[in-house]
Short mmCIF file of C-alpha atoms and ligand atoms in Angstrom, two decimals:
data_model
loop_
_atom_site.label_atom_id
_atom_site.label_comp_id
_atom_site.label_asym_id
_atom_site.label_seq_id
_atom_site.Cartn_x
_atom_site.Cartn_y
_atom_site.Cartn_z
CA MET A 22 -85.17 14.97 -98.70
CA ARG A 23 -85.96 11.58 -97.28
CA LYS A 24 -83.84 8.59 -98.36
CA GLY A 25 -85.73 6.42 -100.76
CA GLU A 26 -87.34 6.50 -104.08
CA TYR A 27 -90.65 7.74 -105.33
CA ILE A 28 -93.00 4.94 -106.02
CA ARG A 29 -93.18 6.12 -109.55
CA ASP A 30 -89.53 5.25 -109.89
CA ILE A 31 -89.65 2.07 -107.96
CA LEU A 32 -92.44 0.73 -110.27
CA ALA A 33 -90.44 1.57 -113.30
CA GLY A 34 -87.16 0.16 -112.00
CA ASP A 35 -85.45 -3.34 -112.19
CA VAL A 36 -86.36 -6.17 -109.99
CA GLY A 37 -84.01 -7.86 -107.62
CA ARG A 38 -82.64 -4.82 -105.85
CA PRO A 39 -83.13 -3.48 -102.26
CA VAL A 40 -85.80 -0.59 -102.12
CA VAL A 41 -86.93 1.85 -99.54
CA ALA A 42 -90.50 3.08 -100.11
CA HIS A 43 -92.51 5.77 -98.22
CA GLY A 44 -96.24 6.43 -98.44
CA TRP A 45 -99.63 6.14 -97.00
CA VAL A 46 -101.54 2.80 -96.81
CA LYS A 47 -104.48 2.73 -99.17
CA THR A 48 -105.68 -0.81 -98.37
CA ARG A 49 -104.64 -3.92 -96.61
CA ARG A 50 -105.78 -7.43 -97.27
CA ASP A 51 -104.80 -10.61 -95.33
CA SER A 52 -104.92 -14.06 -96.81
CA LYS A 53 -103.63 -17.18 -95.31
CA GLY A 54 -101.17 -15.40 -93.08
CA ILE A 55 -99.84 -13.27 -95.86
CA HIS A 56 -100.59 -9.57 -95.91
CA PHE A 57 -101.00 -7.40 -98.94
CA VAL A 58 -100.67 -3.75 -98.39
CA GLN A 59 -101.07 -1.05 -101.19
CA ILE A 60 -99.14 2.10 -100.58
CA ASN A 61 -99.17 5.34 -102.47
CA ASP A 62 -96.93 8.41 -102.07
CA GLY A 63 -98.78 10.68 -104.64
CA SER A 64 -96.08 10.34 -107.19
CA CYS A 65 -98.19 8.27 -109.68
CA PHE A 66 -101.67 6.76 -110.00
CA ALA A 67 -100.55 3.16 -109.30
CA ASP A 68 -100.07 1.89 -105.87
CA LEU A 69 -97.04 -0.13 -104.73
CA GLN A 70 -98.03 -3.51 -103.56
CA VAL A 71 -96.19 -4.49 -100.48
CA VAL A 72 -96.24 -8.21 -99.56
CA ILE A 73 -95.57 -9.22 -95.92
CA GLU A 74 -94.97 -12.86 -95.61
CA ASN A 75 -95.87 -14.88 -92.43
CA GLY A 76 -93.61 -13.83 -89.60
CA ALA A 77 -91.59 -11.24 -91.63
CA ILE A 78 -92.74 -8.25 -89.53
CA GLU A 79 -93.24 -8.17 -85.82
CA GLU A 80 -96.97 -8.44 -84.80
CA SER A 81 -96.87 -5.10 -82.78
CA VAL A 82 -95.90 -3.13 -86.01
CA LEU A 83 -98.18 -5.11 -88.33
CA LYS A 84 -101.08 -4.16 -86.30
CA GLN A 85 -100.48 -0.55 -87.06
CA VAL A 86 -100.33 -1.00 -90.70
CA THR A 87 -103.88 0.05 -91.48
CA THR A 88 -105.58 2.28 -94.18
CA GLY A 89 -104.26 5.82 -93.78
CA ALA A 90 -101.16 5.14 -91.85
CA SER A 91 -97.84 6.48 -93.01
CA VAL A 92 -95.09 4.08 -93.38
CA ARG A 93 -91.54 3.28 -94.60
CA VAL A 94 -91.01 -0.17 -96.04
CA GLU A 95 -87.68 -1.70 -96.78
CA GLY A 96 -87.35 -4.75 -98.75
CA GLU A 97 -86.64 -6.37 -102.07
CA LEU A 98 -88.40 -5.53 -105.30
CA VAL A 99 -89.63 -8.82 -106.91
CA PRO A 100 -91.73 -9.73 -110.00
CA SER A 101 -95.42 -9.88 -109.07
CA PRO A 102 -97.49 -12.92 -109.67
CA ALA A 103 -100.62 -10.85 -109.56
CA SER A 104 -102.09 -9.40 -112.80
CA GLY A 105 -102.05 -5.70 -113.48
CA GLN A 106 -98.67 -4.90 -111.67
CA PRO A 107 -95.28 -5.96 -112.80
CA VAL A 108 -93.45 -5.78 -109.51
CA GLU A 109 -94.04 -5.86 -105.78
CA LEU A 110 -92.17 -5.15 -102.66
CA LYS A 111 -91.32 -7.99 -100.36
CA ALA A 112 -91.09 -6.32 -96.90
CA LYS A 113 -88.10 -6.99 -94.64
CA ALA A 114 -88.62 -4.06 -92.20
CA ILE A 115 -91.55 -1.62 -91.75
CA PHE A 116 -91.63 1.61 -89.79
CA VAL A 117 -94.86 3.34 -89.00
CA TYR A 118 -94.57 7.03 -88.70
CA GLY A 119 -98.24 7.87 -87.87
CA THR A 120 -101.04 5.57 -87.26
CA ALA A 121 -104.62 6.03 -88.42
CA ASP A 122 -107.42 4.57 -86.37
CA PRO A 123 -109.38 2.38 -88.81
CA ALA A 124 -112.64 3.07 -86.86
CA SER A 125 -112.51 6.84 -87.46
CA TYR A 126 -110.29 7.31 -90.56
CA PRO A 127 -112.86 9.06 -92.89
CA LEU A 128 -111.31 7.91 -96.24
CA GLN A 129 -112.43 4.44 -96.71
CA LYS A 130 -112.09 2.20 -99.78
CA LYS A 131 -115.70 2.47 -100.76
CA GLY A 132 -116.39 5.23 -103.30
CA HIS A 133 -117.24 8.38 -101.47
CA THR A 134 -119.29 11.23 -103.05
CA MET A 135 -117.46 14.44 -104.28
CA GLU A 136 -119.62 16.42 -101.82
CA PHE A 137 -118.40 14.30 -98.87
CA LEU A 138 -114.77 14.51 -99.99
CA ARG A 139 -115.03 18.30 -100.18
CA GLU A 140 -115.87 18.22 -96.47
CA ILE A 141 -112.56 16.42 -95.85
CA ALA A 142 -110.41 18.54 -98.18
CA HIS A 143 -107.45 17.86 -95.72
CA LEU A 144 -107.51 14.15 -96.56
CA ARG A 145 -109.04 14.00 -100.04
CA PRO A 146 -105.72 14.47 -101.76
CA ARG A 147 -104.88 10.95 -100.77
CA SER A 148 -107.81 9.45 -102.65
CA ASN A 149 -107.35 8.12 -106.22
CA THR A 150 -109.46 10.81 -107.72
CA PHE A 151 -107.75 13.74 -106.22
CA GLY A 152 -104.35 12.25 -106.50
CA ALA A 153 -105.09 12.29 -110.30
CA VAL A 154 -106.64 15.66 -110.21
CA PHE A 155 -103.69 17.41 -108.57
CA ARG A 156 -101.09 15.62 -110.61
CA VAL A 157 -102.92 16.91 -113.71
CA ARG A 158 -103.05 20.44 -112.27
CA ASN A 159 -99.35 20.43 -111.62
CA ALA A 160 -98.62 19.14 -115.20
CA LEU A 161 -100.96 21.66 -116.60
CA ALA A 162 -99.20 24.66 -114.71
CA LYS A 163 -95.77 23.43 -115.85
CA ALA A 164 -97.00 23.10 -119.52
CA ILE A 165 -98.41 26.60 -119.39
CA HIS A 166 -95.03 27.98 -118.08
CA ASP A 167 -93.03 25.96 -120.61
CA PHE A 168 -95.23 27.07 -123.48
CA PHE A 169 -94.60 30.79 -122.72
CA GLN A 170 -91.04 30.48 -121.67
CA GLU A 171 -90.08 28.55 -124.77
CA ARG A 172 -91.50 31.38 -126.78
CA GLY A 173 -89.68 34.14 -124.91
CA PHE A 174 -92.57 35.58 -122.84
CA LEU A 175 -91.66 37.25 -119.64
CA TYR A 176 -93.51 36.02 -116.51
CA VAL A 177 -94.76 39.07 -114.74
CA HIS A 178 -96.29 39.04 -111.18
CA THR A 179 -99.16 41.52 -111.07
CA PRO A 180 -100.53 42.73 -107.83
CA ILE A 181 -103.26 40.97 -105.90
CA ILE A 182 -104.44 44.19 -104.13
CA THR A 183 -105.57 46.90 -106.46
CA THR A 184 -107.32 50.21 -106.25
CA SER A 185 -108.51 50.39 -109.91
CA ASP A 186 -111.77 48.36 -110.20
CA CYS A 187 -110.94 46.64 -113.43
CA GLU A 188 -113.82 47.37 -115.89
CA GLY A 189 -116.43 45.80 -113.82
CA ALA A 190 -115.25 42.17 -114.74
CA GLY A 191 -117.15 41.01 -111.57
CA ALA A 192 -118.08 42.03 -108.12
CA MET A 193 -114.88 42.68 -105.97
CA PHE A 194 -113.83 41.91 -102.45
CA GLY A 195 -112.90 45.00 -100.49
CA VAL A 196 -109.61 45.14 -98.62
CA THR A 197 -109.62 47.42 -95.63
CA THR A 198 -108.10 47.83 -92.23
CA LEU A 199 -110.88 50.35 -91.11
CA ASP A 200 -112.70 49.39 -87.92
CA LEU A 201 -115.97 48.11 -89.34
CA MET A 202 -117.73 48.80 -86.01
CA ASN A 203 -116.59 52.46 -86.16
CA LEU A 204 -116.20 53.60 -89.74
CA PRO A 205 -114.85 57.15 -90.23
CA ARG A 206 -117.35 59.22 -92.15
CA TYR A 207 -117.28 62.71 -93.73
CA GLY A 208 -118.84 65.06 -91.23
CA GLU A 209 -119.37 67.88 -93.74
CA GLY A 210 -119.05 68.66 -97.40
CA PRO A 211 -120.62 67.19 -100.41
CA ARG A 212 -119.80 63.55 -99.34
CA ILE A 213 -121.26 64.07 -95.88
CA GLY A 214 -122.07 60.62 -94.32
CA GLU A 215 -119.98 58.58 -96.78
CA ILE A 216 -117.03 56.53 -95.59
CA ASP A 217 -113.88 58.45 -95.57
CA PHE A 218 -111.39 56.03 -97.22
CA SER A 219 -108.54 58.54 -97.01
CA GLN A 220 -108.16 57.21 -93.45
CA ASP A 221 -107.96 53.65 -94.82
CA PHE A 222 -104.63 51.64 -95.28
CA PHE A 223 -104.16 52.79 -98.93
CA GLY A 224 -105.79 56.10 -98.62
CA LYS A 225 -108.60 55.04 -100.91
CA PRO A 226 -110.83 52.00 -101.44
CA ALA A 227 -108.92 48.75 -102.24
CA TYR A 228 -109.91 45.45 -103.58
CA LEU A 229 -108.61 41.91 -104.38
CA THR A 230 -107.98 41.88 -108.18
CA VAL A 231 -110.37 40.46 -110.73
CA SER A 232 -107.64 40.44 -113.52
CA GLY A 233 -104.01 41.28 -114.03
CA GLN A 234 -104.58 42.50 -117.45
CA LEU A 235 -104.14 46.17 -117.02
CA GLU A 236 -100.90 45.82 -115.37
CA ALA A 237 -99.76 43.17 -117.87
CA GLU A 238 -100.28 45.74 -120.61
CA VAL A 239 -97.76 47.95 -118.88
CA PHE A 240 -95.15 45.16 -119.14
CA ALA A 241 -96.16 44.12 -122.60
CA LEU A 242 -95.34 47.85 -123.69
CA ALA A 243 -91.78 47.24 -122.30
CA PHE A 244 -91.08 43.53 -122.66
CA THR A 245 -93.07 42.94 -125.86
CA ASN A 246 -94.51 39.43 -124.84
CA VAL A 247 -95.51 38.77 -121.25
CA TYR A 248 -97.81 36.56 -119.16
CA THR A 249 -99.32 36.53 -115.80
CA PHE A 250 -100.37 33.29 -113.87
CA GLY A 251 -101.85 34.18 -110.46
CA PRO A 252 -104.82 34.21 -108.16
CA THR A 253 -107.90 36.16 -109.14
CA PHE A 254 -110.98 36.95 -107.17
CA ARG A 255 -114.66 37.52 -107.90
CA ALA A 256 -117.11 38.22 -105.16
CA GLU A 257 -120.01 37.16 -107.49
CA ASN A 258 -122.63 35.32 -105.61
CA SER A 259 -123.08 32.70 -108.30
CA ASN A 260 -123.33 29.15 -106.83
CA THR A 261 -122.48 27.31 -110.01
CA PRO A 262 -120.28 24.33 -110.82
CA ARG A 263 -118.19 26.72 -112.93
CA HIS A 264 -117.56 29.78 -110.58
CA LEU A 265 -115.18 30.08 -107.73
CA ALA A 266 -114.59 33.13 -105.58
CA GLU A 267 -110.75 32.56 -105.79
CA PHE A 268 -109.38 31.01 -108.94
CA TRP A 269 -106.31 31.25 -111.02
CA MET A 270 -105.96 32.98 -114.25
CA VAL A 271 -103.41 32.86 -117.12
CA GLU A 272 -103.09 36.21 -119.08
CA PRO A 273 -100.66 36.58 -121.83
CA GLU A 274 -100.26 40.02 -123.35
CA MET A 275 -98.38 40.78 -126.71
CA ALA A 276 -97.19 44.07 -128.16
CA PHE A 277 -97.20 44.59 -131.88
CA CYS A 278 -100.01 42.09 -132.14
CA ASP A 279 -103.57 42.29 -133.52
CA LEU A 280 -106.62 40.13 -132.96
CA GLN A 281 -105.73 37.53 -135.56
CA ASP A 282 -102.30 36.95 -133.87
CA ASP A 283 -104.09 36.79 -130.58
CA ILE A 284 -106.54 34.05 -131.85
CA ALA A 285 -103.65 32.17 -133.50
CA LEU A 286 -101.73 32.12 -130.15
CA ALA A 287 -104.80 31.06 -128.14
CA GLU A 288 -105.39 28.07 -130.45
CA GLU A 289 -101.73 27.00 -130.46
CA PHE A 290 -101.63 27.46 -126.77
CA LEU A 291 -104.57 25.26 -125.95
CA LYS A 292 -103.48 22.46 -128.26
CA ALA A 293 -99.85 22.53 -126.98
CA ILE A 294 -100.70 22.42 -123.34
CA ILE A 295 -103.36 19.71 -123.81
CA ALA A 296 -101.03 17.58 -125.80
CA LYS A 297 -98.29 17.99 -123.11
CA VAL A 298 -100.54 17.03 -120.23
CA MET A 299 -101.83 13.88 -122.13
CA ASP A 300 -98.18 13.00 -122.63
CA GLU A 301 -97.26 13.38 -119.00
CA CYS A 302 -100.43 12.25 -117.16
CA LEU A 303 -101.90 9.49 -119.33
CA PRO A 304 -102.62 7.05 -116.43
CA ASP A 305 -104.48 9.86 -114.62
CA LEU A 306 -106.45 10.78 -117.69
CA GLU A 307 -107.35 7.24 -118.39
CA PHE A 308 -108.74 7.03 -114.83
CA PHE A 309 -111.07 10.05 -115.53
CA ASN A 310 -112.01 8.49 -118.80
CA LYS A 311 -113.02 5.39 -116.91
CA ARG A 312 -114.60 6.77 -113.81
CA PHE A 313 -115.99 10.22 -114.79
CA ASP A 314 -116.31 10.90 -118.41
CA PRO A 315 -115.90 8.18 -121.13
CA GLN A 316 -115.51 10.88 -123.64
CA VAL A 317 -112.68 12.88 -122.07
CA LEU A 318 -109.67 11.40 -123.91
CA GLU A 319 -111.47 11.29 -127.26
CA THR A 320 -112.40 14.90 -126.87
CA LEU A 321 -108.89 15.91 -125.91
CA GLU A 322 -107.33 14.12 -128.91
CA HIS A 323 -109.92 15.64 -131.09
CA VAL A 324 -109.03 19.16 -129.83
CA VAL A 325 -105.35 18.72 -130.31
CA LYS A 326 -105.89 17.50 -133.86
CA SER A 327 -108.75 19.57 -135.25
CA SER A 328 -108.72 23.16 -136.19
CA PHE A 329 -110.98 25.52 -134.18
CA ALA A 330 -114.16 26.86 -135.85
CA HIS A 331 -114.20 30.59 -136.39
CA VAL A 332 -117.27 32.56 -136.41
CA SER A 333 -118.19 36.27 -135.89
CA TYR A 334 -120.69 37.30 -133.18
CA THR A 335 -123.13 38.47 -135.93
CA GLU A 336 -122.92 35.11 -137.70
CA ALA A 337 -123.32 33.31 -134.39
CA ILE A 338 -126.51 35.29 -133.60
CA GLU A 339 -127.92 34.27 -137.19
CA ILE A 340 -127.09 30.57 -136.44
CA LEU A 341 -128.81 30.75 -133.13
CA GLN A 342 -131.89 32.56 -134.55
CA LYS A 343 -132.20 30.02 -137.32
CA SER A 344 -131.93 27.06 -134.94
CA GLY A 345 -135.63 26.98 -134.17
CA ARG A 346 -134.90 26.34 -130.50
CA ASN A 347 -136.77 27.89 -127.68
CA TRP A 348 -134.07 29.81 -125.88
CA GLU A 349 -134.38 30.58 -122.11
CA PHE A 350 -132.51 33.79 -122.92
CA PRO A 351 -133.85 35.32 -126.12
CA VAL A 352 -131.45 35.81 -128.96
CA HIS A 353 -131.04 39.18 -130.72
CA TRP A 354 -128.17 41.29 -131.96
CA GLY A 355 -126.80 42.96 -128.99
CA ALA A 356 -127.53 40.31 -126.42
CA ASP A 357 -124.78 38.53 -124.70
CA LEU A 358 -124.27 34.87 -125.46
CA GLN A 359 -125.42 32.69 -122.46
CA SER A 360 -124.28 29.24 -121.56
CA GLU A 361 -127.08 27.57 -123.58
CA HIS A 362 -126.04 29.44 -126.71
CA GLU A 363 -122.41 28.78 -126.29
CA ARG A 364 -122.99 25.03 -125.75
CA TYR A 365 -125.34 24.69 -128.80
CA LEU A 366 -122.63 26.28 -130.94
CA THR A 367 -119.81 24.13 -129.67
CA GLU A 368 -121.69 20.83 -129.00
CA GLU A 369 -124.32 20.82 -131.77
CA VAL A 370 -123.38 23.11 -134.63
CA PHE A 371 -119.50 22.79 -134.82
CA ARG A 372 -118.70 19.94 -132.45
CA ARG A 373 -115.34 21.42 -131.59
CA PRO A 374 -114.05 24.55 -129.93
CA VAL A 375 -115.34 27.74 -131.51
CA ILE A 376 -113.79 31.14 -131.57
CA VAL A 377 -116.37 34.00 -131.63
CA THR A 378 -115.11 37.31 -132.63
CA ASP A 379 -116.13 40.99 -133.02
CA TYR A 380 -118.84 41.39 -130.27
CA PRO A 381 -120.99 44.51 -129.93
CA LYS A 382 -119.05 47.07 -127.90
CA GLU A 383 -121.91 47.50 -125.45
CA ILE A 384 -121.37 44.01 -124.06
CA LYS A 385 -117.65 44.12 -123.84
CA ALA A 386 -115.03 46.02 -121.79
CA PHE A 387 -114.00 49.57 -122.49
CA TYR A 388 -110.50 48.76 -123.34
CA MET A 389 -111.23 46.55 -126.45
CA ARG A 390 -110.39 48.19 -129.82
CA VAL A 391 -113.31 49.55 -131.57
CA ASN A 392 -113.71 48.20 -135.20
CA GLU A 393 -114.14 50.40 -138.31
CA ASP A 394 -118.02 49.82 -138.16
CA GLY A 395 -118.09 51.73 -134.93
CA ARG A 396 -120.52 49.11 -133.34
CA THR A 397 -118.30 46.04 -132.59
CA VAL A 398 -115.01 45.58 -130.87
CA ARG A 399 -112.01 43.23 -131.63
CA ALA A 400 -112.95 40.79 -128.98
CA MET A 401 -112.69 36.98 -129.16
CA ASP A 402 -114.07 34.22 -126.84
CA VAL A 403 -112.98 30.64 -127.12
CA LEU A 404 -115.94 28.33 -126.36
CA ALA A 405 -115.38 24.75 -125.65
CA PRO A 406 -117.83 21.87 -125.62
CA ARG A 407 -119.26 21.12 -122.12
CA ILE A 408 -117.67 24.17 -120.61
CA GLY A 409 -118.57 27.16 -122.58
CA GLU A 410 -116.38 30.07 -122.43
CA ILE A 411 -112.82 29.15 -121.51
CA ILE A 412 -110.89 32.07 -122.85
CA GLY A 413 -111.77 35.64 -123.32
CA GLY A 414 -109.50 38.00 -125.03
CA SER A 415 -109.24 41.12 -127.29
CA GLN A 416 -107.03 43.51 -129.12
CA ARG A 417 -106.66 46.57 -126.84
CA GLU A 418 -107.58 50.07 -127.80
CA GLU A 419 -104.25 51.75 -128.38
CA ARG A 420 -105.57 55.13 -129.72
CA TYR A 421 -105.64 57.77 -127.00
CA ASP A 422 -108.63 59.76 -128.14
CA VAL A 423 -110.80 56.64 -128.69
CA LEU A 424 -109.86 55.02 -125.47
CA LEU A 425 -110.66 58.27 -123.51
CA GLN A 426 -113.98 58.48 -125.26
CA ARG A 427 -114.77 54.88 -124.31
CA ILE A 428 -113.87 55.45 -120.63
CA ARG A 429 -116.39 58.28 -120.59
CA GLU A 430 -118.99 56.55 -122.45
CA CYS A 431 -118.75 53.64 -120.00
CA GLY A 432 -119.15 56.13 -117.06
CA LEU A 433 -115.67 55.29 -115.60
CA SER A 434 -113.58 57.89 -114.03
CA GLU A 435 -110.64 58.89 -116.24
CA GLU A 436 -108.53 60.00 -113.22
CA ASN A 437 -108.56 56.41 -112.04
CA TYR A 438 -107.02 55.29 -115.33
CA TRP A 439 -104.46 58.01 -115.71
CA TRP A 440 -101.51 55.65 -115.98
CA TYR A 441 -103.47 53.34 -118.36
CA LEU A 442 -104.19 56.35 -120.62
CA ASP A 443 -100.55 57.49 -120.23
CA LEU A 444 -99.50 54.17 -122.03
CA ARG A 445 -101.36 55.47 -125.14
CA LYS A 446 -99.65 58.79 -124.96
CA TYR A 447 -96.04 57.44 -124.87
CA GLY A 448 -94.92 54.88 -127.30
CA SER A 449 -98.35 53.29 -127.79
CA ALA A 450 -98.48 50.29 -129.94
CA PRO A 451 -101.10 47.76 -131.17
CA HIS A 452 -101.30 45.03 -128.50
CA ALA A 453 -103.62 42.10 -127.69
CA GLY A 454 -104.03 39.36 -125.10
CA PHE A 455 -106.41 37.02 -123.42
CA GLY A 456 -107.37 35.42 -120.10
CA LEU A 457 -107.70 31.74 -119.50
CA GLY A 458 -109.54 30.39 -116.51
CA PHE A 459 -107.11 27.82 -115.22
CA GLU A 460 -109.77 25.69 -113.37
CA ARG A 461 -112.06 25.79 -116.32
CA LEU A 462 -109.43 24.19 -118.36
CA MET A 463 -108.93 21.69 -115.57
CA LEU A 464 -112.62 20.79 -115.83
CA TYR A 465 -112.08 20.24 -119.52
CA LEU A 466 -108.93 18.07 -119.02
CA THR A 467 -110.38 15.89 -116.32
CA GLY A 468 -114.01 15.59 -117.10
CA MET A 469 -114.69 16.51 -113.46
CA LYS A 470 -118.14 18.17 -113.19
CA ASN A 471 -117.63 20.75 -110.47
CA ILE A 472 -114.95 23.41 -110.28
CA ARG A 473 -114.70 22.92 -106.52
CA ASP A 474 -113.04 19.49 -107.34
CA VAL A 475 -110.15 20.86 -109.39
CA ILE A 476 -108.69 23.35 -106.97
CA PRO A 477 -107.03 22.20 -103.75
CA PHE A 478 -109.16 24.37 -101.32
CA PRO A 479 -112.15 25.92 -103.06
CA ARG A 480 -113.52 29.39 -101.93
CA THR A 481 -117.31 29.71 -102.76
CA PRO A 482 -120.17 31.68 -101.28
CA GLY A 483 -120.42 30.61 -97.52
CA SER A 484 -117.42 28.34 -97.77
CA ALA A 485 -113.79 28.86 -97.01
CA GLU A 486 -112.86 26.08 -94.58
CA PHE A 487 -109.37 24.70 -94.68
P1 ATP B 67 -118.36 33.93 -116.91
O1 ATP B 67 -119.41 34.52 -117.92
O2 ATP B 67 -118.33 32.35 -117.12
O3 ATP B 67 -118.76 34.19 -115.56
P2 ATP B 67 -116.55 35.98 -117.25
O4 ATP B 67 -117.22 36.55 -118.64
O5 ATP B 67 -117.06 36.65 -116.06
O6 ATP B 67 -116.98 34.42 -117.27
P3 ATP B 67 -113.86 36.91 -117.82
O7 ATP B 67 -114.09 38.13 -116.97
O8 ATP B 67 -113.73 37.09 -119.25
O9 ATP B 67 -115.06 35.86 -117.46
O10 ATP B 67 -112.71 36.18 -117.18
C1 ATP B 67 -111.71 35.40 -117.89
C2 ATP B 67 -111.84 33.91 -117.66
O11 ATP B 67 -111.65 33.49 -116.41
C3 ATP B 67 -113.03 33.17 -118.14
O12 ATP B 67 -112.98 32.94 -119.52
C4 ATP B 67 -113.12 32.07 -117.31
O13 ATP B 67 -112.35 31.04 -117.90
C5 ATP B 67 -112.54 32.44 -116.01
N1 ATP B 67 -113.47 32.80 -114.95
C6 ATP B 67 -114.20 33.92 -114.89
N2 ATP B 67 -115.01 33.89 -113.76
C7 ATP B 67 -114.49 32.83 -113.01
C8 ATP B 67 -114.91 32.28 -111.79
N3 ATP B 67 -115.82 32.90 -110.92
N4 ATP B 67 -114.40 31.17 -111.35
C9 ATP B 67 -113.52 30.50 -112.24
N5 ATP B 67 -113.00 30.91 -113.43
C10 ATP B 67 -113.63 32.07 -113.89
MN1 MN B 68 -118.35 36.06 -114.62
#
């Protein structure tokens, strides 16, 4: 590692000592022969102000100290007369690693639009906004691991390539090494004309995973409490501010647990990780509060303190029907909740996160445990103001016969799920879990409006640059 301190530590340290700082120049201002240079190394929101007195640095070097350049500054840390910063670095020597032509450097001081910054995703991490976004993202990832590790959960790495199309959670990306210009096809028999995937890499059609849940269940039925945290893919052509083709999902799975335990964990989990990020990234969150959403801090504090509302799907439908609203998507028992309904429940009725349970089995996945009424399943969705669904979970069907029947009802092939059914034959146990969209939670934490702006390199329909 380079010799020198993070700017975060320099700013928190004592004055009067020699300091070596590294970073990229944010801005430079010259006044009466004195030069004020703000540098940032990504370690914290605040920049370090470097003061270069008249004649302190050779003119040929000084010329290269422009916005975007990467530098090393050696000097003395002194109290700063300027307001808003306790200390500044009085430069004695400067080394420029890489220059940045001010005429063409795309990241200027003026506020750029989010759309423009997406087009320069290789440089946007150096902006104030994206510095804050990715520090929060890092803190959130760590808070998630800490939460589960402190509770004895095993971190399991589930596969990215899969041959089981997980319950139609979304359209899938195919994975193949077949020559697309020259696909092998059956020349005879009942499948004549169809593509012969037995000649493909895996001997059958393969996809990028839409969820690690089924494999996480295998591990839960051996390690009791487990979680996955990995990339997930959906080939859905939905160009919305809430959907990505590649996103990250957190999926805990717990054996000897029912839906109530699952709900309790989801609530404890959200509160704990939000509190942790607020603790670690307050300056970043304050920036979001100031620049993007004046309610974000208040909302987060509220979520940490308040208890979530609980309502059954059937009750939710009644509330929506009594609302007197003109819904774009009509409300009746059996219909899925749409964004407009979710937002009404969280933002207007309950004004806090809401957990909706016991959905009709027809609108939920085959693996959810069927209730005694035979019509609903032990599902739970956590809905959050502004975002809508943030967590989807359920108690899983642990009874072999019921699961087999559900697989058939849903028109799925039982041969494909042989190992999943096997789990119900050998040492089956009640178990439950949920999936949290990591970037959805990032939207919530930061108040950013578009999911493309909370992931380093977004993949969306028509766009996979960088
Ligand atoms: P939605 O109705 O919003 O498309 P979903 O019902 O398809 O969500 P699930 O299949 O339950 O979502 O996936 C679990 C979680 O993953 C969701 O609660 C959400 O937080 C997140 N998620 C789902 N699809 C996407 C996506 N395309 N981009 C980012 N996050 C997603
Ligand atoms: Mn979806």
